[in-house]
Structures are given as structure tokens and as C-alpha cells.
Tab-separated table of C-alpha atoms in Angstrom:
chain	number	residue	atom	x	y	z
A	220	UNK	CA	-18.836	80.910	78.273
A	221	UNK	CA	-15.019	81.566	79.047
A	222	UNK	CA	-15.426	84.980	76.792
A	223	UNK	CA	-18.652	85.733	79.183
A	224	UNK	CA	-16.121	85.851	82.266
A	225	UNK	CA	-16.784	82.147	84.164
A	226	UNK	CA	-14.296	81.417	86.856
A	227	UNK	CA	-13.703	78.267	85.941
A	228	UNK	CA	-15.209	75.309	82.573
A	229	UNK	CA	-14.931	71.766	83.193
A	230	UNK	CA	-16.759	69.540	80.689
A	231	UNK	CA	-17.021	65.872	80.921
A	232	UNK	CA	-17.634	63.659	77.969
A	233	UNK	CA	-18.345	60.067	79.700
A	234	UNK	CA	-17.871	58.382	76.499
A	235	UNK	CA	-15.963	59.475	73.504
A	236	UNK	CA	-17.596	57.429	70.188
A	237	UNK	CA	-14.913	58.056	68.072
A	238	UNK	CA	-12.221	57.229	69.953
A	239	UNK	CA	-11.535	54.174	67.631
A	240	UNK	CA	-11.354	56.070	64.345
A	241	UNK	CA	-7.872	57.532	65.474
A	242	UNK	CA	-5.745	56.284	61.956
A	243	UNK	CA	-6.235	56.847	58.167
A	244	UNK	CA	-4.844	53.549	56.470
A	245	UNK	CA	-5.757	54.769	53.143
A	246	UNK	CA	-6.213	58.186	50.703
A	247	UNK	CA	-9.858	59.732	51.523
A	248	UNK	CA	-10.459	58.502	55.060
A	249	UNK	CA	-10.982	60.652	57.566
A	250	UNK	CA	-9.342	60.454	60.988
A	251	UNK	CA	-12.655	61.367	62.927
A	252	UNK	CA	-11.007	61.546	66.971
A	253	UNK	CA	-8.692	63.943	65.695
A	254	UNK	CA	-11.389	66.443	63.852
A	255	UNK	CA	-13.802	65.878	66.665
A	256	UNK	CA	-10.886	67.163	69.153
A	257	UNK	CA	-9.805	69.941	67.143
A	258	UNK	CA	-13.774	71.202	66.700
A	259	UNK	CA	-13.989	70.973	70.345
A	260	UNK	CA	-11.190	73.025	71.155
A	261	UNK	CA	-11.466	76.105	68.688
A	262	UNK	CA	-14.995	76.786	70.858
A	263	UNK	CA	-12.764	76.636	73.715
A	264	UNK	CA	-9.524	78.994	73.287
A	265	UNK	CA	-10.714	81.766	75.080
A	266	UNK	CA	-9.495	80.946	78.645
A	267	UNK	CA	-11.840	81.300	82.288
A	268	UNK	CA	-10.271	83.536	84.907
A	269	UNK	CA	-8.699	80.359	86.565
A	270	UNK	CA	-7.097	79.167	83.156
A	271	UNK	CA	-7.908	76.751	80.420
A	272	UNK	CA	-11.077	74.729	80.247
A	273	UNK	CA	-10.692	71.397	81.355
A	274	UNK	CA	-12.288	68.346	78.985
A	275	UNK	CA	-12.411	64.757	81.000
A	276	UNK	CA	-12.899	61.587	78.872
A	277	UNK	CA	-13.087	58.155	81.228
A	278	UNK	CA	-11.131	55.521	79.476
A	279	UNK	CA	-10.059	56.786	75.916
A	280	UNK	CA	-9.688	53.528	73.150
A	281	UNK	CA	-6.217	55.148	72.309
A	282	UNK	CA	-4.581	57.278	75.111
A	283	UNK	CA	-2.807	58.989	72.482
A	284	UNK	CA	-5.771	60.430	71.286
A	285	UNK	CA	-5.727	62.967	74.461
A	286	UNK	CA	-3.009	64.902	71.982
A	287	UNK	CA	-5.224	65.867	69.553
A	288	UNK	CA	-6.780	68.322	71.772
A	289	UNK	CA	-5.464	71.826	71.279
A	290	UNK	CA	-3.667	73.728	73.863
A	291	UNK	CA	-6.308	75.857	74.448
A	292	UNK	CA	-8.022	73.558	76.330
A	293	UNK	CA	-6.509	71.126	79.666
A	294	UNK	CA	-7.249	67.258	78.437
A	295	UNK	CA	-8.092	65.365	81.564
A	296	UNK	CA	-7.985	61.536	80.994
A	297	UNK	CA	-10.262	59.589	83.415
A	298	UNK	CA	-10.837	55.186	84.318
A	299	UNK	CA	-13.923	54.065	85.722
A	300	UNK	CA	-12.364	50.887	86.953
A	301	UNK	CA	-12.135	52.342	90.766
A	302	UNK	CA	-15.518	51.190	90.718
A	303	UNK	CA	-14.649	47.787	90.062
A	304	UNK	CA	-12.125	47.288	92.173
A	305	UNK	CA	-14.428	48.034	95.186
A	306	UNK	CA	-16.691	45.564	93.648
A	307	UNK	CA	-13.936	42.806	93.648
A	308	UNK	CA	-12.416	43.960	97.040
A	309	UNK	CA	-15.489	42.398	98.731
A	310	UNK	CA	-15.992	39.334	97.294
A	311	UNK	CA	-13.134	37.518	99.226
A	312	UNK	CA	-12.055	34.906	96.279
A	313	UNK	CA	-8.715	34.123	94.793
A	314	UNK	CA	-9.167	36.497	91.197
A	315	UNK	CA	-7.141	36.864	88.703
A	316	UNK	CA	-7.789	39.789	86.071
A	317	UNK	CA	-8.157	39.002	82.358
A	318	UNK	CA	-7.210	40.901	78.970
A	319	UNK	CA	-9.007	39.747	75.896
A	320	UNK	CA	-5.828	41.436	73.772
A	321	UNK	CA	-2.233	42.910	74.146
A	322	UNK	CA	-3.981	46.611	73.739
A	323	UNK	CA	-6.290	46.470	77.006
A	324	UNK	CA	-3.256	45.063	78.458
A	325	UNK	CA	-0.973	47.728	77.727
A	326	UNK	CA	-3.829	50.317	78.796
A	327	UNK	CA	-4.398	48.932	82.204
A	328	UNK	CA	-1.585	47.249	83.362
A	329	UNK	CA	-0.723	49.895	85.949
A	330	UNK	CA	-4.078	50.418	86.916
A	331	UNK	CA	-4.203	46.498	88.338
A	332	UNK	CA	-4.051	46.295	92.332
A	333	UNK	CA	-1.178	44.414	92.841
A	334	UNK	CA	-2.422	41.097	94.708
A	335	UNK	CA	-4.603	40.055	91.025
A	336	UNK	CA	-2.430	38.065	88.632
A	337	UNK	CA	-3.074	39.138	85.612
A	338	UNK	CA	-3.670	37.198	82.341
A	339	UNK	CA	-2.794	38.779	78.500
A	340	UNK	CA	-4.958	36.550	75.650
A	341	UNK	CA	-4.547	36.974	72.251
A	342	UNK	CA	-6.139	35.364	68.661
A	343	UNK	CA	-4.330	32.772	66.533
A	344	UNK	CA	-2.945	34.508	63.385
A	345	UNK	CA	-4.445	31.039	61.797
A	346	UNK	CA	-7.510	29.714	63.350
A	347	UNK	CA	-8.793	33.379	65.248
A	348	UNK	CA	-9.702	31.776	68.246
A	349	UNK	CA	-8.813	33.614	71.266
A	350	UNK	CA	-5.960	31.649	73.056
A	351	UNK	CA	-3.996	32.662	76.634
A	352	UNK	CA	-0.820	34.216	76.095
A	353	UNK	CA	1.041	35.201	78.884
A	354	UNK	CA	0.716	35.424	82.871
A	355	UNK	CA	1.841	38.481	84.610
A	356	UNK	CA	1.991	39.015	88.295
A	357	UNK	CA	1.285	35.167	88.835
A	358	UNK	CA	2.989	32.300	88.289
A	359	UNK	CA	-0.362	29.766	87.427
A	360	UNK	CA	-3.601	29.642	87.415
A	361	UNK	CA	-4.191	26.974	89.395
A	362	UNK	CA	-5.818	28.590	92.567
A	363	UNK	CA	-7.735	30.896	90.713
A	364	UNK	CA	-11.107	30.897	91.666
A	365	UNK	CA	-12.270	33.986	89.145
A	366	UNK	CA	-11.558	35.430	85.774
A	367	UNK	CA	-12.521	38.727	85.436
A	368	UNK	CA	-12.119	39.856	82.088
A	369	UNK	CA	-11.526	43.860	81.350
A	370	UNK	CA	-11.772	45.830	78.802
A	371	UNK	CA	-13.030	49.597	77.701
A	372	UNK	CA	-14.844	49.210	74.723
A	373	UNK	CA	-17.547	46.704	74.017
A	374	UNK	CA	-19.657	46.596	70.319
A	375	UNK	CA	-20.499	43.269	69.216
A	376	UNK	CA	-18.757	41.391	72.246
A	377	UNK	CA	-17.221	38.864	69.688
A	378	UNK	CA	-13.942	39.213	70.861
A	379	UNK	CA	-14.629	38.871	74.936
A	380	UNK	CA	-17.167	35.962	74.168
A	381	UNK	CA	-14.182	34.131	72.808
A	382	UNK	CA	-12.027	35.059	75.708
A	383	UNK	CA	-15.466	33.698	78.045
A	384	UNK	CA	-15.494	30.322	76.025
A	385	UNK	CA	-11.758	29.843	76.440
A	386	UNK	CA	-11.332	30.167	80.084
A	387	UNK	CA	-14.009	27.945	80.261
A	388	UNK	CA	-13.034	25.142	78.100
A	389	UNK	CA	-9.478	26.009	79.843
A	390	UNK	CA	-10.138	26.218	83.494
A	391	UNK	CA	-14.432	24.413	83.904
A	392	UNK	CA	-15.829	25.245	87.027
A	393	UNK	CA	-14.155	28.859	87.192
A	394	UNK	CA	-16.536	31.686	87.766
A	395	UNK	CA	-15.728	34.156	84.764
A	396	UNK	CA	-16.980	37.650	84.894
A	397	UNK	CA	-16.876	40.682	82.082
A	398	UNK	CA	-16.781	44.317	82.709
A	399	UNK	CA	-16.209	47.005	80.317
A	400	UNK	CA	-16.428	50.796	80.535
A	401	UNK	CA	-18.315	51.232	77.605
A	402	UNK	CA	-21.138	48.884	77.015
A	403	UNK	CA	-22.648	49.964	73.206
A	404	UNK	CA	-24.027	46.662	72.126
A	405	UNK	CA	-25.397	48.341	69.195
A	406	UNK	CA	-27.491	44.906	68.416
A	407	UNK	CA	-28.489	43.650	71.876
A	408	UNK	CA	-25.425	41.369	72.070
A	409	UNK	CA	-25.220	41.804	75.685
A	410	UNK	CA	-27.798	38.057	75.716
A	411	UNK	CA	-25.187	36.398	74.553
A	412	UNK	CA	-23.437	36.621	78.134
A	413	UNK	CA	-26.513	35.606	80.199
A	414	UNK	CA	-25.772	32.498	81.035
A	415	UNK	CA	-22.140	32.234	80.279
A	416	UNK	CA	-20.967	34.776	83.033
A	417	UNK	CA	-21.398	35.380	87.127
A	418	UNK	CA	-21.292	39.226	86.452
A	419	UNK	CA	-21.395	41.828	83.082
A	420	UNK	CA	-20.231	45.018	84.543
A	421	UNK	CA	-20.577	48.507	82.658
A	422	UNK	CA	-20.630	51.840	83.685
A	423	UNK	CA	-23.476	54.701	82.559
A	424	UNK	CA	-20.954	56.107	80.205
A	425	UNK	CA	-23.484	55.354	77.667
A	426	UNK	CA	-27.060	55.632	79.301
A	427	UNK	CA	-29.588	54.222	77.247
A	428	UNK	CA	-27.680	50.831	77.559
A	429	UNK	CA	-27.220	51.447	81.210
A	430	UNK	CA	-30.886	51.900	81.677
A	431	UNK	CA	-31.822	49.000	80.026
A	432	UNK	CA	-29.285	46.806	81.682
A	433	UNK	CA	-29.936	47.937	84.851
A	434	UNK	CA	-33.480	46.931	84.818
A	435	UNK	CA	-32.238	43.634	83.175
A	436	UNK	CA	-31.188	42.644	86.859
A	437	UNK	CA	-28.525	40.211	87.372
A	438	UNK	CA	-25.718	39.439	85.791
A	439	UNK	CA	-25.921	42.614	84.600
A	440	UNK	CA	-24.699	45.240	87.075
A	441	UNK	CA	-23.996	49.063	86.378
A	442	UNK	CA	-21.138	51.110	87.885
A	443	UNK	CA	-22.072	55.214	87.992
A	444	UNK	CA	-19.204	57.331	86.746
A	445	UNK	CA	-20.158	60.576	88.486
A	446	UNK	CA	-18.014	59.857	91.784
A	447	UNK	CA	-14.739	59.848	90.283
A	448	UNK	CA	-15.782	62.801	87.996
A	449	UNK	CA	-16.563	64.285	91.096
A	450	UNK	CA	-13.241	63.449	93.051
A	451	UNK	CA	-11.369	64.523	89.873
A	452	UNK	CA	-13.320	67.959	89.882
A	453	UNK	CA	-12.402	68.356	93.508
A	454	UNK	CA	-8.844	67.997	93.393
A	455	UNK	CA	-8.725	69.897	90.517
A	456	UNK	CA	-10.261	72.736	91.755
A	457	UNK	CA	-9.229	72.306	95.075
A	458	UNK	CA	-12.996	72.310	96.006
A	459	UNK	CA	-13.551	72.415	99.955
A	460	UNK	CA	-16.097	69.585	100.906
A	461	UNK	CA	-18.888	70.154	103.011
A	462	UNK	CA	-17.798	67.125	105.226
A	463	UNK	CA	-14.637	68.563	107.273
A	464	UNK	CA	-15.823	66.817	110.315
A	465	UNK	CA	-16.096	62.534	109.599
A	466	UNK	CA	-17.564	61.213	113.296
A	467	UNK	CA	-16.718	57.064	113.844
A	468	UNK	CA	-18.421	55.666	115.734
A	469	UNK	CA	-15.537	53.396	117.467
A	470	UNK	CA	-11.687	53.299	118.476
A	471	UNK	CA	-11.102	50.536	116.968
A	472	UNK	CA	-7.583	50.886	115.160
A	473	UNK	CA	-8.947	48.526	112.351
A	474	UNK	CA	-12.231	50.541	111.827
A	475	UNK	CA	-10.197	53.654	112.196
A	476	UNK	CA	-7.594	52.739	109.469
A	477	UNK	CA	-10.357	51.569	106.823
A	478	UNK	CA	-12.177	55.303	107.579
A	479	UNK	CA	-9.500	57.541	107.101
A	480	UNK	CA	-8.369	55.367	103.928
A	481	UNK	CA	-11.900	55.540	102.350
A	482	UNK	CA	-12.458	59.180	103.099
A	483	UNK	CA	-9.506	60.479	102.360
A	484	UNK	CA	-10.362	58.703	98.577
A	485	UNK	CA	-13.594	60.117	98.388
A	486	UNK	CA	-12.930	63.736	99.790
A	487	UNK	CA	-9.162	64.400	99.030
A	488	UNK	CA	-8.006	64.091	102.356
A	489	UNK	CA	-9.777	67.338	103.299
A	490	UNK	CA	-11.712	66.744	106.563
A	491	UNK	CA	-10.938	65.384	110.095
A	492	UNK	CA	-11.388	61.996	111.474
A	493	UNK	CA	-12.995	61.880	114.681
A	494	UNK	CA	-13.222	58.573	116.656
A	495	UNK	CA	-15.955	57.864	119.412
A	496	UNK	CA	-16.952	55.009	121.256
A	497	UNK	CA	-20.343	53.942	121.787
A	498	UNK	CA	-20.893	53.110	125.358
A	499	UNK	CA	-24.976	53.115	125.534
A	500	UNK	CA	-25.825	50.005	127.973
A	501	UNK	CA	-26.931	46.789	126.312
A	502	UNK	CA	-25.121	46.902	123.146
A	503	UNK	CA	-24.609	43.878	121.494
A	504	UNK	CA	-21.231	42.837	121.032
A	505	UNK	CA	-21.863	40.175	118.111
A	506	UNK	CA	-24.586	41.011	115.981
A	507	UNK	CA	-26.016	37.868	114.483
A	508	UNK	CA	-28.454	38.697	111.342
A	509	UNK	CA	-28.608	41.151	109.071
A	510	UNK	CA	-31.588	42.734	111.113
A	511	UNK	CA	-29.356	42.585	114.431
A	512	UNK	CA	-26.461	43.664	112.503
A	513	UNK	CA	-28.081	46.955	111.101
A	514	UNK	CA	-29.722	47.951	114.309
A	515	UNK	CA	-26.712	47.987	116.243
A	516	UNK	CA	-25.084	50.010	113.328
A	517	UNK	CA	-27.692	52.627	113.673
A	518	UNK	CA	-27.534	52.789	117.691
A	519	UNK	CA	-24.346	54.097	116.969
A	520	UNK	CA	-24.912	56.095	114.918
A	521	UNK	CA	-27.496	57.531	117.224
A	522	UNK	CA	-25.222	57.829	120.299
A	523	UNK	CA	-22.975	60.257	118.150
A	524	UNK	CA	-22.834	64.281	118.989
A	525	UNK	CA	-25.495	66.061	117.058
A	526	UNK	CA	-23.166	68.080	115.793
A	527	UNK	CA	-23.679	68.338	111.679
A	528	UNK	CA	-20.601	66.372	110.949
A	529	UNK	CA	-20.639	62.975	108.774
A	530	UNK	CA	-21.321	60.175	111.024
A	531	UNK	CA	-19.663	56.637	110.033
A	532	UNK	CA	-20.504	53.223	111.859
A	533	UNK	CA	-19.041	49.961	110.828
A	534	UNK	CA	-20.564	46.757	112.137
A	535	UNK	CA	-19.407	42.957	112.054
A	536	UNK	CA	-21.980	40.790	111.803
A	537	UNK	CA	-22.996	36.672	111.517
A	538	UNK	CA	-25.197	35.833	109.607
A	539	UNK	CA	-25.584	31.888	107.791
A	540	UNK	CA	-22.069	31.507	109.580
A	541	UNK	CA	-20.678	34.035	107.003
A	542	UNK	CA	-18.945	36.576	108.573
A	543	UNK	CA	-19.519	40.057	107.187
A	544	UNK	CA	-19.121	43.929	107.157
A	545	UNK	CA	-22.164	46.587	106.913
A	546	UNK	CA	-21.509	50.019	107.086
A	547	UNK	CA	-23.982	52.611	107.765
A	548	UNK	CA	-23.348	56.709	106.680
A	549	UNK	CA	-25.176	59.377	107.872
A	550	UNK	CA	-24.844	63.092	106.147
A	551	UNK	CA	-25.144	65.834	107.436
A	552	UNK	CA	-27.951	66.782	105.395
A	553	UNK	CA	-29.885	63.885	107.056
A	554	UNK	CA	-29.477	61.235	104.474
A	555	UNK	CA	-28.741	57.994	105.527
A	556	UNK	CA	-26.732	55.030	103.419
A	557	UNK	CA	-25.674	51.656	103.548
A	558	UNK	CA	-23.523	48.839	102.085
A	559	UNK	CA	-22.294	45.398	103.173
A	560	UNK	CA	-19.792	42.844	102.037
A	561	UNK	CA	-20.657	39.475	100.753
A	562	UNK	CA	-19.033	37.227	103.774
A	563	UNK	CA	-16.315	35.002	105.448
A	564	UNK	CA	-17.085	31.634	106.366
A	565	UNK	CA	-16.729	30.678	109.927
A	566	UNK	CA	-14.924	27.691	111.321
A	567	UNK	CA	-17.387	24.909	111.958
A	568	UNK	CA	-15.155	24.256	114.762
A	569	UNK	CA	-15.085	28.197	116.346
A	570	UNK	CA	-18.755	28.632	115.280
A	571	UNK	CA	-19.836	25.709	117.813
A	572	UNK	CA	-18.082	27.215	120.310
A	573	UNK	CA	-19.307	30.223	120.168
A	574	UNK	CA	-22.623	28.986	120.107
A	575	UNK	CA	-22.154	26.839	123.200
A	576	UNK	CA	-20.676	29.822	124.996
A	577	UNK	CA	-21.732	32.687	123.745
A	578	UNK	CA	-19.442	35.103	125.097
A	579	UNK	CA	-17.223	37.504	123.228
A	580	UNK	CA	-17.339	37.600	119.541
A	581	UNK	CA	-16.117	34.932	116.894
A	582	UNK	CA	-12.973	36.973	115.711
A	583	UNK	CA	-12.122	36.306	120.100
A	584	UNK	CA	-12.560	33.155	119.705
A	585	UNK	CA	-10.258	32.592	116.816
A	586	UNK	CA	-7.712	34.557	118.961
A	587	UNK	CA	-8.205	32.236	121.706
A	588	UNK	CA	-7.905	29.251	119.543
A	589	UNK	CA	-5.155	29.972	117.036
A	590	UNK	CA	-3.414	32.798	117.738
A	591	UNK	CA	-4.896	35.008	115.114
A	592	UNK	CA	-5.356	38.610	115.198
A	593	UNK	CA	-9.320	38.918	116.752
A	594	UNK	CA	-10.242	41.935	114.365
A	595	UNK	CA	-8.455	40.347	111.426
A	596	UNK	CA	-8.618	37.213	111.557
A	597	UNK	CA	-10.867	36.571	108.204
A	598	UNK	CA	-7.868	36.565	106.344
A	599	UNK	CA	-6.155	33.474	107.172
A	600	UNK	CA	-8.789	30.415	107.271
A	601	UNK	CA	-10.047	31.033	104.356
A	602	UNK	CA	-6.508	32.141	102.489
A	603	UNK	CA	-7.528	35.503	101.264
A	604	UNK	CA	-5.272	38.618	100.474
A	605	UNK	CA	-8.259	40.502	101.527
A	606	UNK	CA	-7.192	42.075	105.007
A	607	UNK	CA	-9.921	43.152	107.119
A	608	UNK	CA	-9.195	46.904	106.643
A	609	UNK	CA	-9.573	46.471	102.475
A	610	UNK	CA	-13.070	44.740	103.111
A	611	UNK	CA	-14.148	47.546	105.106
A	612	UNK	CA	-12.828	50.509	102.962
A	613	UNK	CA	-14.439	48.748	99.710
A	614	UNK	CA	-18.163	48.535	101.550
A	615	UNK	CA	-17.383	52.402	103.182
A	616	UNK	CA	-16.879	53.697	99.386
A	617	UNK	CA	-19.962	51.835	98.083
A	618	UNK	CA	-22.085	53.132	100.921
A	619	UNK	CA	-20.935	56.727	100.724
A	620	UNK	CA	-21.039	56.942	96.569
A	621	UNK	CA	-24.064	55.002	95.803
A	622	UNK	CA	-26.264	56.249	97.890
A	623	UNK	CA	-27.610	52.801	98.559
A	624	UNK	CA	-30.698	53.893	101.207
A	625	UNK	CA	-31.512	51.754	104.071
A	626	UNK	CA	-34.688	50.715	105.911
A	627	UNK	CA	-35.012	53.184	108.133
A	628	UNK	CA	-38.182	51.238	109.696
A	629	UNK	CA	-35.689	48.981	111.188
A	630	UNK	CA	-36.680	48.761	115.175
């Protein structure tokens, strides 16, 4: 292709097999991610008119193994574990992340938003049972109300089973979850999680396992890859997006914040934030019910200029007195998509009263009350890092990626 005169090559490998065979220990063995990198980029030293081919690999066993690649072609190392951030930045508990060894330690550290602790296990050199070794970014584990144990690589799963047993025999009650990139369970060991775990993430790095997990249902959760391919590709490229106009539906500074922080992720900061407010008589000014909630989500979004830009509206709603966040997108191609957080609770106390009074919303009355900030006060009662503008961002980049549809039908 480059010798045929392409503008630009950019080849993603989602999964790279034999990025564990990186060493020869012995006379006669063969170090397979090497070769494999080498074949890959003699097809590939004839350069495009914008430069060298670009290969991207998400989460690489060894990082070193990006080396082997020849010159000839650019070696663009990827993580999937954007994707499960957002999932944890709406779940509003006290987590803590967990490495089964020093290795996925080393590899992710840095990639750890700073308000997780993080925990480093390790086996005994005697016994081989998977013990904790050290705390970083926390002090104990006390408070912790979920492990959530990362890695990149899964095969048999022996190694994070151990790591599952341990935290519970170590910390019982604790929900512990799993994700890994790379979910091969070559022999169906992905069972042996069922009932030990709240959540077994992967991604669709490797599809046929994806496939099967997904229709597996709970725990078992899959995380697509193609968004942050996508993002990479466009700031690589410098691709223009077809969204330069993003419409909100509200001033709120909160709402506004969360927006331009989620968009400016998902499009490279190329596009313009408009804010509008929705002033159609009538509206409901706390939505209680999912229902409620979604249809005054989507008379915003109906109020907004017809214009062709991206339309955004972010609703706070009640409902089983959880507080919670849906946010509804609207292309410009017509499409519509949703996502919603999991919940606060609400003050027994500041729920009755709004339900004697009914006027204003809860996150007023809370103002009222105890002096806390009315659009952020889900923080505080319930002693979360989780700021209100981190909830919304996480459900704005699930909506907007996933394509999650809604129910249109909705009156």
C-alpha cells in the first residue's frame, strides 16, 4: 500500500499474542515478539506521503517489546483502561486498585487516577500463595469499600484467582472486582470468577471471548477498544471532527465544566462549546424517576436550535432516594444516546423535607440545611472523592462512545 501512493497507513493490532515470548532463556528458543515485529515491519519500509506507517498495540505484556519494531514503521503503544476508569468514576464507593504482581504494577502505576490507593501483591517464594505486599497512594485499607484488581493479560486466571481469594480471606465483606485487557481463557476459566467477583471486565481485544462473555451477562462486562483507537487516530492525524459545534442544553457552570472536559477527551479539543438554557414553560425542576428524568432530558434537547450541531443535555434525577445523573446525546446525524450513573443516597432527613415541601430541588435543600454547595453537594454526605463534575463527565463519555440507544417512545 505505501509503494501504491496512500496518504497515510495506520494499522491496529488490538491484541498482540506473542507479546509474552519476548526472552530466550536457553540455546534453540526462539524469541517470537521480536520475529513477529521484524516480519511486520520489512512489509512496511516503504513510507506513505505523510511518513511512516503507524502500528498501535493496546497494552503490550512487555513495553519494551515496542523496540523491536523497525524504524520503518512509527510504534504506537495504546491502554484500554480509559474505559475503566469511566466505569469506576460512577460508582461513587471508596476503591482502591489492585496488582496481582510487581510487573502490572510497574506497567500501570502512572496510569492510576490519583484519588485510588493502590495495592502491589506478590507470591510467597515458599508456599506460592498470593500475599499483599505493599500500599501505595494509601496509607490502609481500612475504608476501602472495593478491590479492583488489574491486569493486561489473562490465560488460565490462576494467578488473579489467588489475588480474589486473598482479599477476601483478608478484608470479608469487600466487593472485589477483575478486569483485564486481554481476556484469552483458552479453557473457559473465566467460571471460575462467577460467583467470587461483583464485576470481570475485558475489552474486545480478543473477540470470540468478548462475544461469548458478553452474552454471558453479568459479572461479565465488555469494554470496546475502538474509541480510544479512534481518539489516538485523530490526534495523530490531526483529523477534523464532524462535531465543531457541541450545543448544552444549560448554563449551569457545573454541567458546563463536565461538557467541555468530556468533549474535549473524546474530540481533541476541536469543536466549540455552546451553552443554552431551556426556558420552555412547565419544566420540571426535579425529575423524580427514571421515566421523569429522561423526558425532561429530551425536552431539552428538543428546545435546542436545529442547527446540525451535537446537542448535549444532562439531567439530575431521584429516583429510590438515590440521586443520579443521565445524560442524553443527540448527533447530528440524528442518532440519539444515553447513559446514567448508578446513584447518591439522599438524606433521610433532606428527602422528607423535600417531600413535605416540594419546592426547589434536593441539592437546595442541602444548601439550605448545611451549607453545602446545591449542585455539588453529593460529595460530602456520603464521603466520596467523586465531585459532581467527574460523575457527569464519566456518564457523558459512556453515552457518547457506546452508543447506548434510548427509548425514543418515551412520552
Amino acid at each position: 500500500l505505501p509503494r501504491q501512493g496512500v496518504r497515510s497507513l495506520d494499522i491496529l493490532i488490538p491484541f498482540y499474542p506473542v507479546g509474552t515470548m519476548e526472552r530466550v532463556e536457553s540455546p534453540g528458543e526462539l524469541a517470537t515478539a521480536d520475529t513477529f515485529a521484524l516480519i511486520t515491519g520489512a512489509a512496511l519500509q516503504a513510507p506513505t506521503l505523510e511518513g511512516p506507517a503507524t502500528i498501535s498495540i493496546f497494552d503490550l505484556h512487555n513495553m519494551t517489546t515496542r523496540f523491536c519494531f523497525p524504524s520503518s514503521v512509527r510504534m504506537i503503544p495504546l491502554t484500554a483502561l480509559g474505559g475503566l476508569w469511566d466505569e469506576l468514576a460512577v460508582l461513587n464507593e471508596r476503591l482502591a486498585v489492585v496488582f496481582p504482581d510487581e510487573g502490572s504494577y510497574k506497567r500501570f502505576r502512572a496510569l492510576v487516577p490519583p484519588q485510588y490507593g493502590m495495592v502491589e501483591c506478590g507470591k510467597d517464594r515458599n508456599t506460592r500463595d498470593v500475599k499483599i505486599a505493599r500500599l501505595h497512594q494509601c496509607q490502609h485499607l481500612g475504608e476501602v469499600e472495593h478491590f479492583v484488581i488489574v491486569d493486561d493479560l489473562v490465560h488460565s486466571g490462576g494467578t488473579l484467582l489467588g489475588c480474589v481469594q486473598t482479599l477476601h480471606a483478608e478484608y470479608p465483606g469487600v466487593r472485589v472486582s477483575v478486569y483485564c485487557t486481554h481476556g484469552v481463557f483458552e479453557k473457559r476459566e473465566y467460571v471460575k470468577f462467577r460467583d467470587l467477583v461483583s464485576n470481570v471486565w475485558i475489552t474486545d481485544t480478543v473477540p470470540e471471548r468478548a462475544e461469548l462473555l458478553s452474552r454471558m451477562g453479568p459479572p461479565y462486562r465488555v469494554l470496546p477498544v475502538a474509541p480510544t483507537f479512534v481518539r489516538s487516530l485523530t490526534m495523530s492525524r490531526g483529523l477534523q471532527s464532524e462535531w465543531s459545534v457541541v450545543t448544552l442544553m444549560s448554563c449551569s457552570e457545573v454541567k458546563k465544566q463536565a461538557v467541555q472536559s468530556a468533549f474535549t477527551s473524546l474530540l481533541s479539543g476541536r469543536f466549540h462549546l455552546r451553552c443554552l438554557e431551556d426556558h420552555t414553560p412547565g419544566r420540571v425542576e426535579q425529575p423524580l424517576g427514571r421515566d421523569e428524568t429522561l423526558r425532561c432530558a429530551l425536552q431539552r434537547i428538543r428546545s435546542a436550535p436545529q442547527d446540525g450541531s451535537l446537542v448535549v443535555a444532562v439531567e439530575s434525577g431521584i429516583d429510590d432516594m438515590k440521586d443520579f445523573v443521565l445524560a442524553v446525546v443527540k448527533f447530528p446525524s440524528g442518532r440519539y444516546a444515553s447513559a446514567q450513573s448508578e446513584g447518591v443516597w439522599v438524606d433521610p432527613e433532606i428527602w422528607k423535607e423535600f417531600q413535605t415541601t416540594r419546592m426547589g430541588t434536593v441539592g437546595q435543600i442541602y444548601a439550605a440545611r448545611q451549607g453545602l454547595p446545591h449542585d455539588n453537594w453529593q460529595r460530602y454526605p456520603n464521603r466520596t472523592t467523586q465531585i459532581r463534575e467527574a460523575i457527569m463527565r464519566a456518564v457523558l463519555q459512556q453515552g457518547a462512545q457506546r452508543d447506548i440507544p434510548i427509548n425514543l417512545a418515551t412520552p
